[in-house]
PDB file of C-alpha atoms in Angstrom:
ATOM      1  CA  UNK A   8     -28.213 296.968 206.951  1.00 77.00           C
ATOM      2  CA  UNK A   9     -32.037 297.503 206.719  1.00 84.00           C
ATOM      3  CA  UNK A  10     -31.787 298.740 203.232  1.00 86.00           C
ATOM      4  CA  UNK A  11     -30.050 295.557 201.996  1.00 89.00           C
ATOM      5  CA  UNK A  12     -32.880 293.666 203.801  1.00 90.00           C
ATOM      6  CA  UNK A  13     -35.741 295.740 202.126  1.00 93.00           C
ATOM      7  CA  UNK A  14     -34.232 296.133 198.474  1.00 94.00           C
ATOM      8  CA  UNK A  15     -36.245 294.423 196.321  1.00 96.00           C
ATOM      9  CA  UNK A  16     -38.959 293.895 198.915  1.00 97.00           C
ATOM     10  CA  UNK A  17     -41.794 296.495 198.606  1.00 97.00           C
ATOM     11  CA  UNK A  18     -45.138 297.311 197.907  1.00 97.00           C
ATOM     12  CA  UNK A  19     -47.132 300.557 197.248  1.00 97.00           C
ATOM     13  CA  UNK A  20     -50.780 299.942 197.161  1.00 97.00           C
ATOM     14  CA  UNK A  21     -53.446 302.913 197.376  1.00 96.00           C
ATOM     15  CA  UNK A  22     -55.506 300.667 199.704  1.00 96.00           C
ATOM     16  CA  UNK A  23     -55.993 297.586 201.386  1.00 97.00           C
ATOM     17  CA  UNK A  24     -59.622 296.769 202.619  1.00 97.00           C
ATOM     18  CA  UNK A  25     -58.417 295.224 206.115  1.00 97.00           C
ATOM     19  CA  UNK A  26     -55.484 295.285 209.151  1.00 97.00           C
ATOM     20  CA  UNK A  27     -55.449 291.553 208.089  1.00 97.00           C
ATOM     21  CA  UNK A  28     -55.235 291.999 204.518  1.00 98.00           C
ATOM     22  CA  UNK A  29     -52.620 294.748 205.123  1.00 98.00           C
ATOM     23  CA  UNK A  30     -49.920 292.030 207.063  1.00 98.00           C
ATOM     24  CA  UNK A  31     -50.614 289.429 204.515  1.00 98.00           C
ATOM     25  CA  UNK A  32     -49.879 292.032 201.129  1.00 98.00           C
ATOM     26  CA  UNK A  33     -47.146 293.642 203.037  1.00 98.00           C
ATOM     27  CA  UNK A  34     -45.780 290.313 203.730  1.00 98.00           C
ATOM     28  CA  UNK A  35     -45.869 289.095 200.246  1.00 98.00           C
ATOM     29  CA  UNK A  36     -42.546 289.599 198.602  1.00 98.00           C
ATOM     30  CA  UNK A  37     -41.027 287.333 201.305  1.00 97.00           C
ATOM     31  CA  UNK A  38     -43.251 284.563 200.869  1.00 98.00           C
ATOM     32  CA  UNK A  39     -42.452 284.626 197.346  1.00 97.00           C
ATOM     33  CA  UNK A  40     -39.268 284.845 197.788  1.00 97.00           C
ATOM     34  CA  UNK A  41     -39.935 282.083 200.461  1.00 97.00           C
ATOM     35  CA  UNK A  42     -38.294 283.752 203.108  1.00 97.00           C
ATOM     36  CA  UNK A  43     -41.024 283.248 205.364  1.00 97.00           C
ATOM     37  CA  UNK A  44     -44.295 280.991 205.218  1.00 95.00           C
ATOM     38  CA  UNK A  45     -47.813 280.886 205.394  1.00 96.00           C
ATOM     39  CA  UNK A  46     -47.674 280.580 209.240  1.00 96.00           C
ATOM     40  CA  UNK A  47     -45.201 283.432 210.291  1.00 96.00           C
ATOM     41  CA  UNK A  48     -48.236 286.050 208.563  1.00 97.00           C
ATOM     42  CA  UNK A  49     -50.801 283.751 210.773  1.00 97.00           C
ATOM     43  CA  UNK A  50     -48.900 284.348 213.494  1.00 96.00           C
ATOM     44  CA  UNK A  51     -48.514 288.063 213.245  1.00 96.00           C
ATOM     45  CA  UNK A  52     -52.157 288.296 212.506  1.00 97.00           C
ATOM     46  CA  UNK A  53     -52.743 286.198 215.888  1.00 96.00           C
ATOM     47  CA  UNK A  54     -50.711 288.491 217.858  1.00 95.00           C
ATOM     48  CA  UNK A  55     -52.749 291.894 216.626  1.00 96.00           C
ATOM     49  CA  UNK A  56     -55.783 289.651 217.456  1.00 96.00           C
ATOM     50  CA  UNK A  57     -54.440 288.759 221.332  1.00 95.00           C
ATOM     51  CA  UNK A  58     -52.480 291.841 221.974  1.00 93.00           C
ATOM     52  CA  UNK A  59     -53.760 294.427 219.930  1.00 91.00           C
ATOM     53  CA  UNK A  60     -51.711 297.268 218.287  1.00 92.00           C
ATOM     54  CA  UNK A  61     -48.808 297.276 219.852  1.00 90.00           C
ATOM     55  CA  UNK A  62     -47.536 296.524 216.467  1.00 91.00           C
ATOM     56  CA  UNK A  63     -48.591 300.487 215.621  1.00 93.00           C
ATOM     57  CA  UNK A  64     -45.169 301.755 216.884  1.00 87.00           C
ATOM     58  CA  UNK A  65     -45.590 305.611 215.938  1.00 87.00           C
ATOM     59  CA  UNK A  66     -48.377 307.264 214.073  1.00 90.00           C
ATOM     60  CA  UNK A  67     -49.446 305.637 211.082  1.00 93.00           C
ATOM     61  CA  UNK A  68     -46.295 303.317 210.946  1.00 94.00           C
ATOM     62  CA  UNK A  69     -46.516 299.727 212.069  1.00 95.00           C
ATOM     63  CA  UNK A  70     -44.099 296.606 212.124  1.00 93.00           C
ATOM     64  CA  UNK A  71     -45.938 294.005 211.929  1.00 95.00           C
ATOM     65  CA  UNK A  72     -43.905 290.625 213.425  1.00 93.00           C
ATOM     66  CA  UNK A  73     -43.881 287.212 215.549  1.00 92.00           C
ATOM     67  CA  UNK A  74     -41.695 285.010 217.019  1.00 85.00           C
ATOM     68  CA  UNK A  75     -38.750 283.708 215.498  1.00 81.00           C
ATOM     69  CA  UNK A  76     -39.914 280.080 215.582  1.00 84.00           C
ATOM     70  CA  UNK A  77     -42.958 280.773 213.638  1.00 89.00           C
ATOM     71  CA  UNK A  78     -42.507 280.264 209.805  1.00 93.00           C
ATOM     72  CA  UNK A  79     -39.056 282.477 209.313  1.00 94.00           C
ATOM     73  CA  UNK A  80     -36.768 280.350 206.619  1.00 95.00           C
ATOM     74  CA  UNK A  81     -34.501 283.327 206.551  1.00 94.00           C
ATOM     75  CA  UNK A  82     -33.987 286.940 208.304  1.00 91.00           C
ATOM     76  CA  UNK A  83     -36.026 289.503 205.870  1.00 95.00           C
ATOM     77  CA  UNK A  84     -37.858 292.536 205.723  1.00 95.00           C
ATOM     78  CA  UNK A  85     -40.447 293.921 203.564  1.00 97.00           C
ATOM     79  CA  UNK A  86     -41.989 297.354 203.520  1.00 96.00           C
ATOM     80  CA  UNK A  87     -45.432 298.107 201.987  1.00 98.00           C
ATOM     81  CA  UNK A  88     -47.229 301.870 201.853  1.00 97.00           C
ATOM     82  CA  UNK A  89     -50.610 302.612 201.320  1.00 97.00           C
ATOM     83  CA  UNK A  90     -52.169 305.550 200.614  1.00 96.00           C
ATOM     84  CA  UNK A  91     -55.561 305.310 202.125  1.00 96.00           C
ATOM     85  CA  UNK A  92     -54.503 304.346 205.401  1.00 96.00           C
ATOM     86  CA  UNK A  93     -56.102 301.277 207.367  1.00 97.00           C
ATOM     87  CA  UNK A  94     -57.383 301.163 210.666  1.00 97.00           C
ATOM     88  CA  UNK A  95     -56.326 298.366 213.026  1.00 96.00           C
ATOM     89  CA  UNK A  96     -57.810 297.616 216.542  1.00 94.00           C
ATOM     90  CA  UNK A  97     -57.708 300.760 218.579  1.00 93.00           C
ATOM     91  CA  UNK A  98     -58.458 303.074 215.514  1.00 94.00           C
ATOM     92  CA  UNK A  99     -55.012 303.254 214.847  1.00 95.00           C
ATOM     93  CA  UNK A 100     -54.502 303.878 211.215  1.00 96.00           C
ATOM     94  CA  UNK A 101     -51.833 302.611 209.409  1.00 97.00           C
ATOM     95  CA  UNK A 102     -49.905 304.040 206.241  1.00 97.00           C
ATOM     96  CA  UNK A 103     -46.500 302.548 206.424  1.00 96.00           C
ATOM     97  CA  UNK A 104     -45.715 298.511 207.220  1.00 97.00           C
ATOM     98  CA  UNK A 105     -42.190 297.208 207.766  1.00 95.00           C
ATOM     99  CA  UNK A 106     -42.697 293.445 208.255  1.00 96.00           C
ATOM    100  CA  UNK A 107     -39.592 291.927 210.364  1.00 93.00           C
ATOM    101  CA  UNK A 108     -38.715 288.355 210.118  1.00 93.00           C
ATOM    102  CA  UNK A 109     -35.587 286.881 212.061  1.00 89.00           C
ATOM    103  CA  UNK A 110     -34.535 283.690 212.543  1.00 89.00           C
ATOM    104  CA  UNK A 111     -33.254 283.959 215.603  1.00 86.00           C
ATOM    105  CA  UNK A 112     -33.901 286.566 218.920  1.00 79.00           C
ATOM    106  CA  UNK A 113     -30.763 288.644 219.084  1.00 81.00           C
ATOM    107  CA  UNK A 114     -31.178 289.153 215.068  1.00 79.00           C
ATOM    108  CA  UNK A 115     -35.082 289.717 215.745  1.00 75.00           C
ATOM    109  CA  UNK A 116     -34.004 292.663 218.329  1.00 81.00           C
ATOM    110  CA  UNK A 117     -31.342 294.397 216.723  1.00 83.00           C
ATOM    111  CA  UNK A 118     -33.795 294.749 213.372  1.00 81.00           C
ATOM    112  CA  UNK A 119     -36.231 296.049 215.816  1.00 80.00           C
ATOM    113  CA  UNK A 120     -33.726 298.707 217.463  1.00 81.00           C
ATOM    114  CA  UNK A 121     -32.505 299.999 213.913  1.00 82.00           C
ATOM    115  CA  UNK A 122     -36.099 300.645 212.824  1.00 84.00           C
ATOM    116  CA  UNK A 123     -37.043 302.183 215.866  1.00 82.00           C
ATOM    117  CA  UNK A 124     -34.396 304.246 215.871  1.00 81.00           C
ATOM    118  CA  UNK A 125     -34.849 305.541 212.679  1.00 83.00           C
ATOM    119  CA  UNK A 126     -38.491 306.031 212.869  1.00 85.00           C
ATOM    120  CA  UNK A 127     -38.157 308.710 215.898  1.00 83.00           C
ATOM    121  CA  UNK A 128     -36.870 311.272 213.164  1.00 86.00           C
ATOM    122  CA  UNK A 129     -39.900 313.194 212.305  1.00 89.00           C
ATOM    123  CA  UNK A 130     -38.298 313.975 208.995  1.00 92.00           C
ATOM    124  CA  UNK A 131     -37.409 310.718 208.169  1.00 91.00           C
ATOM    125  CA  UNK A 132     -41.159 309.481 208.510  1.00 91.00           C
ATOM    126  CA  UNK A 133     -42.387 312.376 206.395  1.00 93.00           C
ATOM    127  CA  UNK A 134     -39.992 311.392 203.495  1.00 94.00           C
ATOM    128  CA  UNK A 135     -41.132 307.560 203.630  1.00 93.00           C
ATOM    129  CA  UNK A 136     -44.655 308.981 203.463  1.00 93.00           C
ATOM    130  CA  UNK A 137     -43.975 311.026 200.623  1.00 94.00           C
ATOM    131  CA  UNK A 138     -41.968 308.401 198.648  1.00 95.00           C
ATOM    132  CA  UNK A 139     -43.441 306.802 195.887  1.00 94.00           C
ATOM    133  CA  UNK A 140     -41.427 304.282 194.804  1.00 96.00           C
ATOM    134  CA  UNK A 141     -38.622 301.329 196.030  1.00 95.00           C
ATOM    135  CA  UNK A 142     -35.451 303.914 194.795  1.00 95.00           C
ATOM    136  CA  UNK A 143     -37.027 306.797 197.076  1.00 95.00           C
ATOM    137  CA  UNK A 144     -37.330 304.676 200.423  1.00 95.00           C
ATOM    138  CA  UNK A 145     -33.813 302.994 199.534  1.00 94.00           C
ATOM    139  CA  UNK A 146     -32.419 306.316 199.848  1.00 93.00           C
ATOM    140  CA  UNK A 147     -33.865 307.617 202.706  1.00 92.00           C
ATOM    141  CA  UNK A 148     -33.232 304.639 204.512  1.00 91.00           C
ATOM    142  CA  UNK A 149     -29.371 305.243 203.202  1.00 88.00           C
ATOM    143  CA  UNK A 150     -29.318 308.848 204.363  1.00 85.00           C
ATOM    144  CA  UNK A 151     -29.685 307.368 208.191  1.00 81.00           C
ATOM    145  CA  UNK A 152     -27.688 304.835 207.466  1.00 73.00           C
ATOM    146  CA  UNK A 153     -24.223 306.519 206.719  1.00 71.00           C
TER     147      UNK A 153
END
């Protein structure tokens, strides 16, 4: 399921020169694709800004996202790497962004729980930190998947 979300949806950058910047570029294939809008990235900026990084879910990996409500025309998810990693509040740097968007809570949840669950392997992260291209994530994503 999460690779079908994420074909088609990522970025590799070798920097970004804010957190901020960081959501918005990582967020960009789906407002092209105009799966979300303008106000779903304000709103996952806001919640950094109010709540800090709880968005930082394991080293270097964050998933940036906001409530369903907020600017989501359709459930996505885009993944962006950098790498020169960025620091967000809490000098938590950042490498890796998997931007969630649901359009509903249940949908929002279970996108959440397959992510998480994949991002506990250690040797799973290492490989999406050493892939450098779409094809390479796609198939580590697959791997877990089967």
């Amino acid at each position: 399921m999460l690779s079908e979300f994420l074909k088609g949806n990522m970025t590799f950058l070798d920097q970004v020169s804010s957190w901020e910047e960081s959501i918005k570029r990582a967020s960009q294939p789906l407002i092209e694709k105009a799966y979300i809008d303008s106000d779903y990235i304000a709103a996952m900026i806001e919640n950094v800004h109010i709540n800090g990084s709880y968005i930082v879910i394991v080293p270097e990996i964050a998933m940036p996202h906001a409530e369903t409500d907020k600017g989501v025309n359709k459930t996505s998810m885009s993944f962006m790497k950098l790498k020169e990693p960025v620091m967000f509040p809490e000098d938590r740097e950042v490498k890796l962004l998997f931007v969630l968007a649901a359009t509903d809570n249940t949908t929002h949840l279970e996108l959440l729980s397959d992510l998480s669950s994949i991002l506990i392997e250690d040797e799973i992260k290492a490989k999406l930190k050493s892939a450098e291209n779409e094809e390479e994530v796609i198939k580590v994503i697959e791997m877990v998947e089967e």
